[in-house]
CSV table of C-alpha atoms in Angstrom, one decimal:
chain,number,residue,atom,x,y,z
A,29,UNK,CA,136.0,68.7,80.4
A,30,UNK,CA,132.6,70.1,81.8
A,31,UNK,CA,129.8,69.8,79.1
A,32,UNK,CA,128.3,72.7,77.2
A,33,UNK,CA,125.2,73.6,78.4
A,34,UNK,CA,122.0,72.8,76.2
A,35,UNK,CA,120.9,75.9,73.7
A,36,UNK,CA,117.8,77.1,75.1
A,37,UNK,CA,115.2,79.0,72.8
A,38,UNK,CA,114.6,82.2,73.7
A,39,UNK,CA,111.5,84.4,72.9
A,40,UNK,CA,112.0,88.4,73.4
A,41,UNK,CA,108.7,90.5,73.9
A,42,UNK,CA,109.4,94.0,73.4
A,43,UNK,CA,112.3,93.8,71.4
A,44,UNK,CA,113.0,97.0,70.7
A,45,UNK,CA,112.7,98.9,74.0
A,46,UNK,CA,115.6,99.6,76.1
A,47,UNK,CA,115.0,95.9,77.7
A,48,UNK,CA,115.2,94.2,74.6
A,49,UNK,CA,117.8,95.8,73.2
A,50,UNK,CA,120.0,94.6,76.2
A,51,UNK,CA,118.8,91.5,76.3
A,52,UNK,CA,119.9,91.3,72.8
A,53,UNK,CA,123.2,92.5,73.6
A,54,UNK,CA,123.6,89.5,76.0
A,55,UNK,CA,122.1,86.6,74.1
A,56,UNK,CA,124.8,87.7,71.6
A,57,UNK,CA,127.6,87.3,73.6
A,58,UNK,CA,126.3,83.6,74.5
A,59,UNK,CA,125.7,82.0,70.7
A,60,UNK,CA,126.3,78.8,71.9
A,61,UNK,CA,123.8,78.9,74.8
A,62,UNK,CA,120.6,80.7,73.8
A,63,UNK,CA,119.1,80.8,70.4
A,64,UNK,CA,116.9,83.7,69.5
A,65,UNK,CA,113.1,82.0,68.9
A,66,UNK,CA,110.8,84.7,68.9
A,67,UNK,CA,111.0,88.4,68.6
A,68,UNK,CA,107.8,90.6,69.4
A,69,UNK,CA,107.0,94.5,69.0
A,70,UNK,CA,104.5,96.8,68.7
A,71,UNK,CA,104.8,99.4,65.3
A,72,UNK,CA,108.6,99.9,65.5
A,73,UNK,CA,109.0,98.3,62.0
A,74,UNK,CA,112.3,99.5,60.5
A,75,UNK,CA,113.8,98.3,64.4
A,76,UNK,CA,112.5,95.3,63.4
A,77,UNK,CA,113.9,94.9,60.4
A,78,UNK,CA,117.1,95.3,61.3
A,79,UNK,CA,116.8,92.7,64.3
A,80,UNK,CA,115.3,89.6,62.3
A,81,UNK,CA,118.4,90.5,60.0
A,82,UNK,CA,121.0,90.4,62.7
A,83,UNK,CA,119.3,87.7,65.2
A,84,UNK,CA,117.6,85.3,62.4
A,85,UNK,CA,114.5,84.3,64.2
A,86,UNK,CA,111.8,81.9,63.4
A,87,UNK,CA,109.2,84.3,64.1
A,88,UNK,CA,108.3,88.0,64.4
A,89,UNK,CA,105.6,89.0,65.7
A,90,UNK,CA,103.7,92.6,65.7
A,91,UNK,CA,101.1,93.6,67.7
A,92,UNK,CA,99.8,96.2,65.1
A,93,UNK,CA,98.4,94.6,61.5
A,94,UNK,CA,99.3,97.4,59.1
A,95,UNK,CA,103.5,97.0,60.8
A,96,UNK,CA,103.3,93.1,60.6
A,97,UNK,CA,102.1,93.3,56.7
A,98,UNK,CA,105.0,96.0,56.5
A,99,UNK,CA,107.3,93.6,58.1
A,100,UNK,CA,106.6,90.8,56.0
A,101,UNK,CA,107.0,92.5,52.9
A,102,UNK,CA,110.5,93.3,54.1
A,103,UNK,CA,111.5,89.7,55.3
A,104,UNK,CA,110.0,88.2,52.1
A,105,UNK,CA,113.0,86.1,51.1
A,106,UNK,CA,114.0,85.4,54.4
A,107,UNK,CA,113.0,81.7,56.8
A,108,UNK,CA,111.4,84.8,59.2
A,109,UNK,CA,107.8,83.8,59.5
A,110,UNK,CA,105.9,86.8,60.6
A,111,UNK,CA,103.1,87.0,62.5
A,112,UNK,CA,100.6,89.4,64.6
A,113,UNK,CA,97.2,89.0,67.2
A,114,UNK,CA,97.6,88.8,70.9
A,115,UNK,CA,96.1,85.4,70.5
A,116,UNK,CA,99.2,84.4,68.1
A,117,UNK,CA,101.3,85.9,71.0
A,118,UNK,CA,100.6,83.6,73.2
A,119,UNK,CA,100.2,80.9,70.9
A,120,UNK,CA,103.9,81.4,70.4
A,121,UNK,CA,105.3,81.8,74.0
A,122,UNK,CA,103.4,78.6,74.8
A,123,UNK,CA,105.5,76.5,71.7
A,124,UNK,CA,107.4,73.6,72.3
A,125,UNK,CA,109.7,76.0,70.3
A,126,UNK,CA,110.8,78.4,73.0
A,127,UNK,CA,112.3,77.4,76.1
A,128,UNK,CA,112.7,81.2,77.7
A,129,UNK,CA,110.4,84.1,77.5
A,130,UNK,CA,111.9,87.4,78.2
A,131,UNK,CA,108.3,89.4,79.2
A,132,UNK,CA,109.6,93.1,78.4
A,133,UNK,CA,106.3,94.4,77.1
A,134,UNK,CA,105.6,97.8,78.6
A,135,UNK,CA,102.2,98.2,80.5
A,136,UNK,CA,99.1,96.3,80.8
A,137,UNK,CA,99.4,95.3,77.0
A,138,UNK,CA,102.0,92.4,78.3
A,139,UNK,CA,99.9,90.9,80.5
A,140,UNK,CA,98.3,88.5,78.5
A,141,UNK,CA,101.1,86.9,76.5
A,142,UNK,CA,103.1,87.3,80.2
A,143,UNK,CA,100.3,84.6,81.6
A,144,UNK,CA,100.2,82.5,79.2
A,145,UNK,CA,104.1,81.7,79.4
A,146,UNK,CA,103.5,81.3,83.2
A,147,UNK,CA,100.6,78.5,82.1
A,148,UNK,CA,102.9,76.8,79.5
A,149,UNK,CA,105.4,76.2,82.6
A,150,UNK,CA,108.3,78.5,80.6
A,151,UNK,CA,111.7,79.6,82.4
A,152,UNK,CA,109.8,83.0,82.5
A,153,UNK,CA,112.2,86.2,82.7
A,154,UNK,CA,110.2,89.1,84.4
A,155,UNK,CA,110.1,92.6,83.1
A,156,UNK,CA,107.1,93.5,83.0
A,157,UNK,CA,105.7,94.3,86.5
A,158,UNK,CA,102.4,95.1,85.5
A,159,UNK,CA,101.4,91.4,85.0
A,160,UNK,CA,102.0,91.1,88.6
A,161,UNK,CA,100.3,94.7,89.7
A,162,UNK,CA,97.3,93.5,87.9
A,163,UNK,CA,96.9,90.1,88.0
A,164,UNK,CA,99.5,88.7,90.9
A,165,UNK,CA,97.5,86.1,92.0
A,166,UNK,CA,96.6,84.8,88.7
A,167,UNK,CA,100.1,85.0,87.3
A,168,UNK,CA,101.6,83.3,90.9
A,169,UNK,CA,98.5,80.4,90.7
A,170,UNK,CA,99.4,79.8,87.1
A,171,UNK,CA,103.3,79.5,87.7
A,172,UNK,CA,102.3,77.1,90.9
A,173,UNK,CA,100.3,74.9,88.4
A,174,UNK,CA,102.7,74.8,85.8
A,175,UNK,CA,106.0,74.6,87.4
A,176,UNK,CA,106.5,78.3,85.4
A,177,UNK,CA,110.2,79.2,87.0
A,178,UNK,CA,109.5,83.2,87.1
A,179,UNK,CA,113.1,85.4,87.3
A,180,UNK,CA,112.4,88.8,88.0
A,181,UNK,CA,114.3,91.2,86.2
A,182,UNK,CA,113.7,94.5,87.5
A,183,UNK,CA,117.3,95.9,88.8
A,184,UNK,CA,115.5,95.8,92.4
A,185,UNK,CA,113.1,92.5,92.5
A,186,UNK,CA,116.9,90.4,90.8
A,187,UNK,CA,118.8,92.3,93.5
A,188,UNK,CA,116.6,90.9,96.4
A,189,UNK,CA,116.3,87.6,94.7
A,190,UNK,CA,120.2,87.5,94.6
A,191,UNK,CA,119.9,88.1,98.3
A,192,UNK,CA,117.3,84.9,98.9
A,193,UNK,CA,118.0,81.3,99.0
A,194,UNK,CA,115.7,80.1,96.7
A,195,UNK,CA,114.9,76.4,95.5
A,196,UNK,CA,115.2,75.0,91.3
A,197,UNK,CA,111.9,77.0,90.8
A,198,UNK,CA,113.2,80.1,91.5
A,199,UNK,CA,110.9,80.1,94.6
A,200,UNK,CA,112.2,82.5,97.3
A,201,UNK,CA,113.2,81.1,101.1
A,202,UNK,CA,112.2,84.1,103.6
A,203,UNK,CA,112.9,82.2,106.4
A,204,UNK,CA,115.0,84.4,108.5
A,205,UNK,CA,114.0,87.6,107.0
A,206,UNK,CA,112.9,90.5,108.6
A,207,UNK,CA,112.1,92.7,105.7
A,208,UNK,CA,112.8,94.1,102.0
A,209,UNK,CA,114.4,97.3,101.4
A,210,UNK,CA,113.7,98.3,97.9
A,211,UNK,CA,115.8,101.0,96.8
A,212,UNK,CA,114.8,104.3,94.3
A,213,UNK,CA,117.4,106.7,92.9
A,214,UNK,CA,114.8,109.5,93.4
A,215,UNK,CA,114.5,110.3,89.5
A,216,UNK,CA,115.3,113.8,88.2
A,217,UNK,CA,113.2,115.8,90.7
A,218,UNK,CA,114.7,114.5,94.1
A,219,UNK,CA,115.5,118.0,94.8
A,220,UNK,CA,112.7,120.2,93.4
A,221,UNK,CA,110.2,122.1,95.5
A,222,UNK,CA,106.7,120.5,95.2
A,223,UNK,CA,105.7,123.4,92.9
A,224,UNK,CA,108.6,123.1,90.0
A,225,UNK,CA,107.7,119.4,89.8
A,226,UNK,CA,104.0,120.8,89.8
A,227,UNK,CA,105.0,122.2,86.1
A,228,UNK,CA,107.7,119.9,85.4
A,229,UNK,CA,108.1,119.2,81.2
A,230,UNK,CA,107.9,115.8,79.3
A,231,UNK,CA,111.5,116.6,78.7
A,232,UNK,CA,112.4,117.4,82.0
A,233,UNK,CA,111.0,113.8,83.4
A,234,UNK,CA,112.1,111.5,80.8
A,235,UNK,CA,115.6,112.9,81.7
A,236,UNK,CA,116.6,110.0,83.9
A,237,UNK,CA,120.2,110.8,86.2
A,238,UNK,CA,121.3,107.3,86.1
A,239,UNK,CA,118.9,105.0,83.9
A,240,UNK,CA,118.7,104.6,80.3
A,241,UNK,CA,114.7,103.8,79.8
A,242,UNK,CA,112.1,104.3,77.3
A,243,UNK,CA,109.8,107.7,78.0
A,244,UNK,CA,106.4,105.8,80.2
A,245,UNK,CA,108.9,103.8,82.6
A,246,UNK,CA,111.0,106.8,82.6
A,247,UNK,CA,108.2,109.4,83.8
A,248,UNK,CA,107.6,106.5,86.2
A,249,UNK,CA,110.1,107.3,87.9
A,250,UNK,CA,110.2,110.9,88.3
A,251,UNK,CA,106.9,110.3,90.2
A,252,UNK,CA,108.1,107.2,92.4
A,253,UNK,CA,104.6,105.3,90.6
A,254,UNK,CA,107.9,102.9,89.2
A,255,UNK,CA,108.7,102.5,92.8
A,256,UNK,CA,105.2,102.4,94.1
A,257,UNK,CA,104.6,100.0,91.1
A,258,UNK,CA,107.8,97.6,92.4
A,259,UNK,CA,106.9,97.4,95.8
A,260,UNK,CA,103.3,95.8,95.0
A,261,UNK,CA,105.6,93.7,92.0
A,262,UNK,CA,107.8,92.5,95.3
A,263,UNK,CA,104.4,91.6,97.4
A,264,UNK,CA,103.9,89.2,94.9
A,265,UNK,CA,107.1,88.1,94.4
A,266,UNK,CA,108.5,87.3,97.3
A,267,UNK,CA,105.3,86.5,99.2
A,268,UNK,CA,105.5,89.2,101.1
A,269,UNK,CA,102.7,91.8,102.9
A,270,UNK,CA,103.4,94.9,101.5
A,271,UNK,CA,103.8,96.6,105.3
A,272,UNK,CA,107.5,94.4,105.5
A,273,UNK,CA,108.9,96.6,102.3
A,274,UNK,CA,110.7,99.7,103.1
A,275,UNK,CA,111.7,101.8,100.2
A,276,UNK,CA,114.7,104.4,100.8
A,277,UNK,CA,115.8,106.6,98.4
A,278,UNK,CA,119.9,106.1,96.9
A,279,UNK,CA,120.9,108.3,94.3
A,280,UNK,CA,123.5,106.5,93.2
A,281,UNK,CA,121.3,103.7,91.8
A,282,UNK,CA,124.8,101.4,92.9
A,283,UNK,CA,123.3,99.6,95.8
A,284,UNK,CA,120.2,97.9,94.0
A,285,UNK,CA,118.0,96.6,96.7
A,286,UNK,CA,118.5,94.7,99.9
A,287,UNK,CA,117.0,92.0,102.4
A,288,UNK,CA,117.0,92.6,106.5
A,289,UNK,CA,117.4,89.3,108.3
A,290,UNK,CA,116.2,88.6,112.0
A,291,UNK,CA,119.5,88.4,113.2
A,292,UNK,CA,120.3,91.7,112.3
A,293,UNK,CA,122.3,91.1,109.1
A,294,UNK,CA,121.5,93.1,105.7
A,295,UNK,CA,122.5,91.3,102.5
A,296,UNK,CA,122.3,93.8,99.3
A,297,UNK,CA,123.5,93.3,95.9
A,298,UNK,CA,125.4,96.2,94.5
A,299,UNK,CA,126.6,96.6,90.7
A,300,UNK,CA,127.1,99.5,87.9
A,301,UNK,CA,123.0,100.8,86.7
A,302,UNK,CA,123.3,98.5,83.3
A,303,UNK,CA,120.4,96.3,82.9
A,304,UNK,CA,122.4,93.9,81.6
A,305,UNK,CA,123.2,92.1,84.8
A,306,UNK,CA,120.0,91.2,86.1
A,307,UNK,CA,118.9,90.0,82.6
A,308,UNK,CA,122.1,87.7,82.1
A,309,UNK,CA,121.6,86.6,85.7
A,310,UNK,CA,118.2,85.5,85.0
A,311,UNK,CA,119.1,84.5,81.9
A,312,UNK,CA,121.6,81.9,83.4
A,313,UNK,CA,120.4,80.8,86.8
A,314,UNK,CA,121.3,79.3,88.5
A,315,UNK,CA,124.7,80.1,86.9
A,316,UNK,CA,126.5,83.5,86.4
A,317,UNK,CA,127.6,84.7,82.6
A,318,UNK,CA,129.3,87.3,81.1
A,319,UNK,CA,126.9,90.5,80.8
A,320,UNK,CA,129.3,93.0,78.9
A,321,UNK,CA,128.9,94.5,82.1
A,322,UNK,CA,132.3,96.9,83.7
A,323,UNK,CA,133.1,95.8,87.3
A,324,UNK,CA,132.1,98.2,90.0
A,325,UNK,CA,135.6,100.1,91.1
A,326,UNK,CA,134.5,100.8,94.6
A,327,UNK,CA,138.0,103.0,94.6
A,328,UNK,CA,136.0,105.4,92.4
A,329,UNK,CA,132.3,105.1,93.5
A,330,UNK,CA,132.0,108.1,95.9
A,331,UNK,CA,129.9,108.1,98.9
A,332,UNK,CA,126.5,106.2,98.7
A,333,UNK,CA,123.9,108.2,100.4
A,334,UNK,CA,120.1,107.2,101.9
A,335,UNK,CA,117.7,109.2,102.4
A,336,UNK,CA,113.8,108.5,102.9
A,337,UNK,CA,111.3,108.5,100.1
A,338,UNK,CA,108.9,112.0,100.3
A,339,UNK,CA,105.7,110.8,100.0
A,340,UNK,CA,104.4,114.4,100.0
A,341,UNK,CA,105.9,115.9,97.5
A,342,UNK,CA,105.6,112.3,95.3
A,343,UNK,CA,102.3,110.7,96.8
A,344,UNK,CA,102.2,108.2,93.8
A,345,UNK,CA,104.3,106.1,95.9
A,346,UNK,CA,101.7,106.9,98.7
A,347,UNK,CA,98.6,105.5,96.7
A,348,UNK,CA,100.6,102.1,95.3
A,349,UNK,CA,100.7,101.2,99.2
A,350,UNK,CA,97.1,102.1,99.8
A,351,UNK,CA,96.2,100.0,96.7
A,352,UNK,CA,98.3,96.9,97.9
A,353,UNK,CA,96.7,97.2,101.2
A,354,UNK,CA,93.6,97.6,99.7
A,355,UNK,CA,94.1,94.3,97.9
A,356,UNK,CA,91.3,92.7,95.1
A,357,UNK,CA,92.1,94.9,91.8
A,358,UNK,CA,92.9,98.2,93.1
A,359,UNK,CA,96.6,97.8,92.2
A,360,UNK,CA,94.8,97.2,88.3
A,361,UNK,CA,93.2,100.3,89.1
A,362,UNK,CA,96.0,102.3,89.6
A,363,UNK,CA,98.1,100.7,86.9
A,364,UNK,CA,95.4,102.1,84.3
A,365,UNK,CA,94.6,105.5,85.7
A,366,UNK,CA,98.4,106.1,85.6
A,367,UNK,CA,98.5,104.4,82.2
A,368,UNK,CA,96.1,107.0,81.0
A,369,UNK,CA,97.8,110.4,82.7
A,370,UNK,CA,101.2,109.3,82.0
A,371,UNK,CA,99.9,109.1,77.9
A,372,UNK,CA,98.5,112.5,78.0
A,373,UNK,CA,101.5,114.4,80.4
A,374,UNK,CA,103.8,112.6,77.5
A,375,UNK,CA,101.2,114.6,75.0
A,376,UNK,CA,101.4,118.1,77.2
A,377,UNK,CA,97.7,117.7,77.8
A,378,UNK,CA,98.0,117.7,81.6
A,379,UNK,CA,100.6,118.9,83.7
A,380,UNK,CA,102.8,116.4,85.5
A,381,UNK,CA,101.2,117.7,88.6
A,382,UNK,CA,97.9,115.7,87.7
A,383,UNK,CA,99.1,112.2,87.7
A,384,UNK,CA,98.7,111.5,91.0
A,385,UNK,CA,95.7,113.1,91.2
A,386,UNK,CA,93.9,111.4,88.1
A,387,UNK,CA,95.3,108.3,90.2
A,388,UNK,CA,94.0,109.0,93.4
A,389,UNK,CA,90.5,109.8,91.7
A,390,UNK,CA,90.1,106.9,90.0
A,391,UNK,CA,91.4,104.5,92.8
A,392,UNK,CA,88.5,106.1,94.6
A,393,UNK,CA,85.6,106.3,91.9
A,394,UNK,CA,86.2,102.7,90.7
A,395,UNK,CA,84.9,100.0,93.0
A,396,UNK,CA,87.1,97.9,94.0
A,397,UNK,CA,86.5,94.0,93.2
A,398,UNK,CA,88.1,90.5,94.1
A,399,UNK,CA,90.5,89.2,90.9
A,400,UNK,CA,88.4,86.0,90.6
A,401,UNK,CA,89.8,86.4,86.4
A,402,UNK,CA,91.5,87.1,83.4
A,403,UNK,CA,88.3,88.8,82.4
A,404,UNK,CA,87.9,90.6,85.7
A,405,UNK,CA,91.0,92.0,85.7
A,406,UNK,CA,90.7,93.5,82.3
A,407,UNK,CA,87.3,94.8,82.9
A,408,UNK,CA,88.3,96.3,85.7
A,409,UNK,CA,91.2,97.9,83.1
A,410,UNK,CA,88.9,99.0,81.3
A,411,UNK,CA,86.6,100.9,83.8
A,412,UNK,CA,89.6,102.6,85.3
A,413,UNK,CA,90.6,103.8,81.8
A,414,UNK,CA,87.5,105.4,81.0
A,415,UNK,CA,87.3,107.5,84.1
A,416,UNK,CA,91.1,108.1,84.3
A,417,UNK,CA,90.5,109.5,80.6
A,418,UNK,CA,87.5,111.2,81.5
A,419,UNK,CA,89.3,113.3,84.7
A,420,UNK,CA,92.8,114.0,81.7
A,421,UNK,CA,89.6,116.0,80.0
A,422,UNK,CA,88.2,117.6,82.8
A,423,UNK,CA,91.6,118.6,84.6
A,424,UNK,CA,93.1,119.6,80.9
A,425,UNK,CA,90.0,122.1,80.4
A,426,UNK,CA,90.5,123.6,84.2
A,427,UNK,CA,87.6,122.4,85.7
């Protein structure tokens, strides 16, 4: 009889986004192999209510102080210890106590708890790809050090690590390949003139054809920045310059990324859009589980179309290459600036219009420095933030 597998602890970092909730919905099905350690959100209190309920963890953890005292009043007379501070954060991904960290954090506010994991040498489960768009080579040298196994979970980055060998660190073998083909469904405006997606609503963006997301990753995309974003995440990755990643657009979001091989041969993982499958693959590697996932019917599909990526009418995905080329912290740079426009098209205080252009002005106004640390990096945040929120003002008054 084969043996059980050991339970493995699992922390989830933001636990109730669209991420969380699915990797939820996995570790559920899979009792007997993953324990639910750690859950961490924001201010979404009565969400986390209802998880520590369901999940019972040891800890809970809320990044803003007036939710954790709200939480803790509600898990009084429960063994839910609740916590919040980004230093308690990462305090708590780096405990003996948790064996898996699922970094689903949105934005450059996971980036700190996301490094320290990669330091503690956890079985680290990728989400959020601004860790790597800000700080790759901090967050690569740390895994290095540690012996940090880093699973990417993006649909795209798990698809073209399904298509690698790779050795028990999860550490990708390119030899042979030619290239990466990261594939985009084109978002909700693949079709409009440059004008309408000039004016495009918060409603209209967020309105994703194939995706389930929350509303920043979902904007994202309308603009390709997600893909722009990804292809900087895969530089990282898969140690790859940024010039060998093609990204073609597939509407059908069914073929999820692909790898070109010298010999001519193209691997590519296809699979229904549910986030489910690259979270239990990562999850499990280097075995397969159950996601809760419905087999592809290829008898049912359709056609799958390609088509490239217009990089004129969405030039987001245009500046995330000039930033990786660039190199030092201008992929930080952009991260922030689109941070900041993305917050105030969400608000209706700029058009959608002006996100690549608050980008493109801060990528050129801030100067560009090497990543020589943590404390670079964020300072580098910073800066770009305060002119990025300085241009939402000027563009939102007309001038």
């Amino acid at each position: 009889m084969m043996e059980s597998p050991t339970q493995q602890s699992v922390a989830v970092l933001g636990a109730t986004g669209s991420i969380g909730a699915s990797t939820l919905d996995v570790l559920a099905r899979h009792p007997r192999r993953f324990k639910v350690t750690v859950l961490a959100a924001n201010t979404s209190v009565d969400q986390m209510i209802g998880l520590c309920q369901l999940h019972n963890p040891r800890y809970a953890h809320m990044a803003d102080s007036d939710s954790a005292e709200r939480l803790a009043e509600a898990l009084a007379h429960t063994d839910t210890q609740v916590m919040t501070g980004s230093d308690e954060l990462c305090s708590l991904v780096q405990s003996a106590e948790v064996d898996v960290v699922m970094a689903a954090i949105v934005g450059a506010a996971g980036l700190l708890s996301t490094l320290a994991a990669a330091n503690a040498g956890k079985k680290l489960l990728l989400a959020n790809k601004e860790s790597l768009v800000m700080a790759g080579a901090l967050l690569m040298d740390a895994a290095e050090r540690s012996g940090a196994a880093i699973l990417p979970i993006d649909s795209e980055h798990n698809a073209i690590f399904q298509c690698l060998a790779s050795d028990d660190r999860a550490v990708p073998n390119l030899e042979g390949v030619r290239s990466i083909i990261l594939t985009a469904s084109g978002g909700p405006f693949r079709l409009w003139e440059a004008d309408a997606i000039q004016r495009a609503t918060p409603a209209q963006a967020i309105a994703h054809p194939n995706w389930s997301m929350g509303a920043k990753i979902s904007v994202d995309s309308a603009s390709l920045m997600n893909k722009g974003l990804e292809l900087i995440e895969a530089s990282w990755l898969f140690r790859m310059p940024a010039s060998q990643i093609e990204v073609v657009v597939h509407p059908q979001s069914i073929v999820h990324s692909m790898v070109r091989y010298d010999d001519g041969s193209v691997l590519a993982q296809l699979g229904n859009p549910d986030m489910r499958t690259p979270i239990a693959y990562g999850l499990a590697w280097p075995e397969r589980i159950d996601a809760g996932v419905k087999p592809l019917d290829f008898l049912s599909m359709g056609t799958l179309e390609f088509e490239s990526a217009d990089t004129t009418r969405f030039p987001c995905l245009r500046l995330a290459r000039e930033a990786a080329a660039a190199g030092g912290t201008a992929s930080a740079i952009i991260n922030a600036a689109n941070e900041v426009a993305v917050e105030a098209f969400l608000a209706q205080r700029i058009e959608f219009g002006n996100i690549p252009k608050i980008v493109e002005n801060t990528l050129a106004s801030v100067v560009n420095r090497e990543p020589e640390s943590i404390d670079v990096v964020l300072e580098q945040d910073r800066l770009a933030r305060q002119f990025a929120s300085v241009d939402v003002e000027r563009m939102r008054k007309g001038l």
